[in-house]
mmCIF file of C-alpha atoms in Angstrom:
data_model
loop_
_atom_site.group_PDB
_atom_site.id
_atom_site.type_symbol
_atom_site.label_atom_id
_atom_site.label_comp_id
_atom_site.label_asym_id
_atom_site.label_seq_id
_atom_site.Cartn_x
_atom_site.Cartn_y
_atom_site.Cartn_z
ATOM 1 C CA MET A 16 13.300 17.137 18.674
ATOM 2 C CA LYS A 17 11.981 20.693 18.227
ATOM 3 C CA ILE A 18 14.557 21.365 15.524
ATOM 4 C CA ILE A 19 13.543 18.236 13.601
ATOM 5 C CA ALA A 20 9.848 19.177 13.817
ATOM 6 C CA LEU A 21 10.638 22.721 12.704
ATOM 7 C CA CYS A 22 12.696 21.456 9.749
ATOM 8 C CA PHE A 23 9.890 19.078 8.757
ATOM 9 C CA ALA A 24 7.287 21.881 8.919
ATOM 10 C CA PHE A 25 9.550 24.181 6.887
ATOM 11 C CA THR A 26 10.092 21.451 4.283
ATOM 12 C CA LEU A 27 6.356 20.816 4.082
ATOM 13 C CA VAL A 28 5.598 24.521 3.564
ATOM 14 C CA LEU A 29 8.237 24.798 0.843
ATOM 15 C CA SER A 30 6.951 21.666 -0.885
ATOM 16 C CA VAL A 31 3.384 22.982 -0.882
ATOM 17 C CA HIS A 32 4.568 26.352 -2.233
ATOM 18 C CA TYR A 33 6.477 24.729 -5.103
ATOM 19 C CA PHE A 34 3.616 22.305 -5.748
ATOM 20 C CA ASN A 35 1.205 25.231 -6.036
ATOM 21 C CA GLN A 36 3.550 26.967 -8.476
ATOM 22 C CA GLY A 37 3.484 23.843 -10.618
ATOM 23 C CA HIS A 38 -0.302 23.800 -10.710
ATOM 24 C CA TYR A 39 -0.398 27.533 -11.402
ATOM 25 C CA LEU A 40 1.919 27.049 -14.392
ATOM 26 C CA LEU A 41 -0.286 24.211 -15.603
ATOM 27 C CA SER A 42 -3.315 26.503 -15.425
ATOM 28 C CA LEU A 43 -1.499 29.252 -17.343
ATOM 29 C CA ASP A 44 -0.416 26.705 -19.946
ATOM 30 C CA LYS A 45 -4.036 25.654 -20.519
ATOM 31 C CA ASN A 46 -5.149 29.284 -20.835
ATOM 32 C CA LEU A 47 -2.417 30.006 -23.383
ATOM 33 C CA ILE A 48 -3.313 26.939 -25.436
ATOM 34 C CA GLU A 49 -6.946 28.061 -25.476
ATOM 35 C CA ILE A 50 -5.971 31.515 -26.705
ATOM 36 C CA PHE A 51 -3.546 30.294 -29.370
ATOM 37 C CA GLU A 52 -5.897 27.585 -30.653
ATOM 38 C CA ASN A 53 -8.925 29.852 -30.929
ATOM 39 C CA PRO A 54 -8.105 33.538 -30.377
ATOM 40 C CA ILE A 55 -11.460 34.751 -31.724
ATOM 41 C CA ASN A 56 -13.624 32.860 -29.254
ATOM 42 C CA SER A 57 -11.391 32.882 -26.201
ATOM 43 C CA SER A 58 -12.576 35.022 -23.313
ATOM 44 C CA LYS A 59 -8.973 35.090 -22.096
ATOM 45 C CA THR A 60 -7.446 36.808 -25.135
ATOM 46 C CA ALA A 61 -7.247 40.189 -23.415
ATOM 47 C CA ASP A 62 -4.937 38.626 -20.840
ATOM 48 C CA LEU A 63 -2.515 37.039 -23.326
ATOM 49 C CA PHE A 64 0.464 39.248 -22.470
ATOM 50 C CA LEU A 65 -0.254 38.961 -18.747
ATOM 51 C CA TYR A 66 -0.373 35.149 -18.984
ATOM 52 C CA MET A 67 2.851 34.985 -20.988
ATOM 53 C CA GLU A 68 4.739 37.296 -18.641
ATOM 54 C CA ASP A 69 3.382 35.599 -15.533
ATOM 55 C CA TYR A 70 4.269 32.176 -16.930
ATOM 56 C CA TYR A 71 7.839 33.250 -17.580
ATOM 57 C CA ASN A 72 8.260 34.955 -14.196
ATOM 58 C CA THR A 73 6.755 32.029 -12.259
ATOM 59 C CA LEU A 74 8.946 29.525 -14.095
ATOM 60 C CA CYS A 75 12.042 31.671 -13.426
ATOM 61 C CA ASP A 76 11.061 31.935 -9.754
ATOM 62 C CA LEU A 77 10.695 28.165 -9.530
ATOM 63 C CA LYS A 78 14.084 27.739 -11.219
ATOM 64 C CA LYS A 79 15.760 30.143 -8.760
ATOM 65 C CA LYS A 80 14.285 28.349 -5.772
ATOM 66 C CA MET A 81 15.251 25.024 -7.245
ATOM 67 C CA ASN A 82 18.846 26.161 -7.473
ATOM 68 C CA ARG A 83 18.758 27.290 -3.850
ATOM 69 C CA THR A 84 17.001 24.482 -2.002
ATOM 70 C CA LEU A 85 15.860 21.604 -4.211
ATOM 71 C CA ILE A 86 13.132 20.842 -1.654
ATOM 72 C CA GLY A 87 9.866 19.785 -3.227
ATOM 73 C CA ILE A 88 11.037 20.502 -6.752
ATOM 74 C CA SER A 89 10.217 17.067 -8.110
ATOM 75 C CA GLU A 90 6.554 17.431 -7.170
ATOM 76 C CA SER A 91 6.134 20.787 -8.894
ATOM 77 C CA VAL A 92 8.013 19.830 -12.027
ATOM 78 C CA ASP A 93 6.269 16.450 -12.185
ATOM 79 C CA VAL A 94 3.009 18.321 -12.742
ATOM 80 C CA PHE A 95 4.400 19.202 -16.171
ATOM 81 C CA ILE A 96 6.365 16.071 -16.954
ATOM 82 C CA ASN A 97 3.494 13.732 -16.078
ATOM 83 C CA ASP A 98 1.036 15.720 -18.158
ATOM 84 C CA GLU A 99 3.484 16.364 -21.031
ATOM 85 C CA ASN A 100 3.656 20.025 -20.180
ATOM 86 C CA PRO A 101 4.326 22.807 -20.807
ATOM 87 C CA ARG A 102 2.547 22.374 -24.102
ATOM 88 C CA PHE A 103 1.850 25.834 -25.463
ATOM 89 C CA PHE A 104 5.398 26.394 -26.733
ATOM 90 C CA LYS A 105 5.351 23.004 -28.493
ATOM 91 C CA MET A 106 2.305 23.874 -30.584
ATOM 92 C CA LYS A 107 2.444 25.488 -34.005
ATOM 93 C CA ILE A 108 1.226 29.047 -33.717
ATOM 94 C CA ASN A 109 0.282 31.116 -36.726
ATOM 95 C CA PHE A 110 1.451 34.495 -35.483
ATOM 96 C CA ASN A 111 0.006 36.222 -38.566
ATOM 97 C CA ILE A 112 -3.492 35.125 -37.560
ATOM 98 C CA ILE A 113 -2.841 36.054 -33.927
ATOM 99 C CA GLN A 114 -1.644 39.479 -35.059
ATOM 100 C CA LYS A 115 -4.726 40.096 -37.226
ATOM 101 C CA VAL A 116 -7.308 38.763 -34.780
ATOM 102 C CA LEU A 117 -5.846 40.537 -31.756
ATOM 103 C CA LYS A 118 -4.896 43.634 -33.754
ATOM 104 C CA LEU A 119 -1.307 43.555 -32.539
ATOM 105 C CA ASN A 120 1.514 45.598 -34.000
ATOM 106 C CA ASN A 121 4.830 44.100 -35.115
ATOM 107 C CA SER A 122 6.641 44.875 -31.870
ATOM 108 C CA GLU A 123 3.897 43.183 -29.831
ATOM 109 C CA ILE A 124 4.130 40.050 -31.978
ATOM 110 C CA GLU A 125 7.913 40.054 -31.601
ATOM 111 C CA GLU A 126 7.481 40.392 -27.841
ATOM 112 C CA LEU A 127 5.166 37.351 -27.826
ATOM 113 C CA LYS A 128 7.664 35.325 -29.852
ATOM 114 C CA ARG A 129 10.560 36.387 -27.623
ATOM 115 C CA THR A 130 8.679 35.581 -24.414
ATOM 116 C CA ARG A 131 7.613 32.199 -25.768
ATOM 117 C CA SER A 132 11.220 31.430 -26.710
ATOM 118 C CA ASN A 133 12.454 32.527 -23.258
ATOM 119 C CA ILE A 134 9.888 30.276 -21.585
ATOM 120 C CA GLU A 135 10.992 27.336 -23.704
ATOM 121 C CA LYS A 136 14.699 27.923 -22.928
ATOM 122 C CA THR A 137 14.007 28.301 -19.210
ATOM 123 C CA TRP A 138 11.875 25.166 -19.166
ATOM 124 C CA ARG A 139 14.602 23.161 -20.935
ATOM 125 C CA THR A 140 17.076 24.322 -18.271
ATOM 126 C CA VAL A 141 14.693 23.384 -15.445
ATOM 127 C CA GLU A 142 14.029 20.002 -17.035
ATOM 128 C CA SER A 143 17.761 19.315 -17.403
ATOM 129 C CA GLU A 144 18.528 20.387 -13.821
ATOM 130 C CA VAL A 145 15.759 18.174 -12.462
ATOM 131 C CA GLU A 146 17.072 15.154 -14.350
ATOM 132 C CA THR A 147 20.607 15.851 -13.098
ATOM 133 C CA PHE A 148 19.309 16.237 -9.537
ATOM 134 C CA ARG A 149 17.337 12.986 -9.740
ATOM 135 C CA SER A 150 20.367 11.157 -11.099
ATOM 136 C CA GLU A 151 22.547 12.461 -8.245
ATOM 137 C CA ILE A 152 19.941 11.466 -5.644
ATOM 138 C CA LYS A 153 19.656 7.989 -7.157
ATOM 139 C CA GLN A 154 23.439 7.576 -7.068
ATOM 140 C CA ARG A 155 23.557 8.705 -3.426
ATOM 141 C CA LEU A 156 20.716 6.390 -2.444
ATOM 142 C CA ASP A 157 22.346 3.493 -4.291
ATOM 143 C CA LEU A 158 25.613 4.270 -2.475
ATOM 144 C CA ASN A 159 23.763 4.418 0.850
ATOM 145 C CA GLU A 160 22.032 1.064 0.226
ATOM 146 C CA SER A 161 25.315 -0.500 -0.840
ATOM 147 C CA SER A 162 27.091 0.819 2.266
ATOM 148 C CA GLU A 163 24.325 -0.342 4.593
ATOM 149 C CA SER A 164 24.395 -3.834 3.084
ATOM 150 C CA MET A 165 28.099 -3.943 3.984
ATOM 151 C CA GLY A 166 27.338 -2.805 7.549
ATOM 152 C CA ILE A 167 28.483 0.783 7.026
ATOM 153 C CA SER A 168 26.102 3.586 7.994
ATOM 154 C CA ILE A 169 26.224 6.867 6.129
ATOM 155 C CA HIS A 170 24.736 9.601 8.311
ATOM 156 C CA SER A 171 26.083 12.529 6.337
ATOM 157 C CA LEU A 172 24.063 11.947 3.174
ATOM 158 C CA GLU A 173 23.358 15.459 1.902
ATOM 159 C CA ILE A 174 20.517 15.984 -0.503
#
């Protein structure tokens, strides 16, 4: 009984951690949209590179953990899917205006473009892995329901 309670508590902690990462990414996404839509008036412009780097690192961290445990991943990723996020890499960005307004050099603009592209690629991978995971879970649950309806119990269902 203690082991089951411990596993449940561990699962709950992991789910909350992943869920918080999802909300953090959502917050970063909103900040980046604000900067890219109106770089002159945004109070967050000074943090553009920090937001971009943090977004990428947090998304990569979530992806690594997803590959390891898959516990609570749906909740964190659903934050984006349900709100059509991440959105900032889907928007048209005029990098010439960003460069002029923020007084960035060519290498800084290239770094922004590269980081944005890396975020998009990583997100596409996460999105694909989540859909694959959900499909596998659905197949296993369907198999379990089918087996139970025939009087067979599957106790070794691994998720």
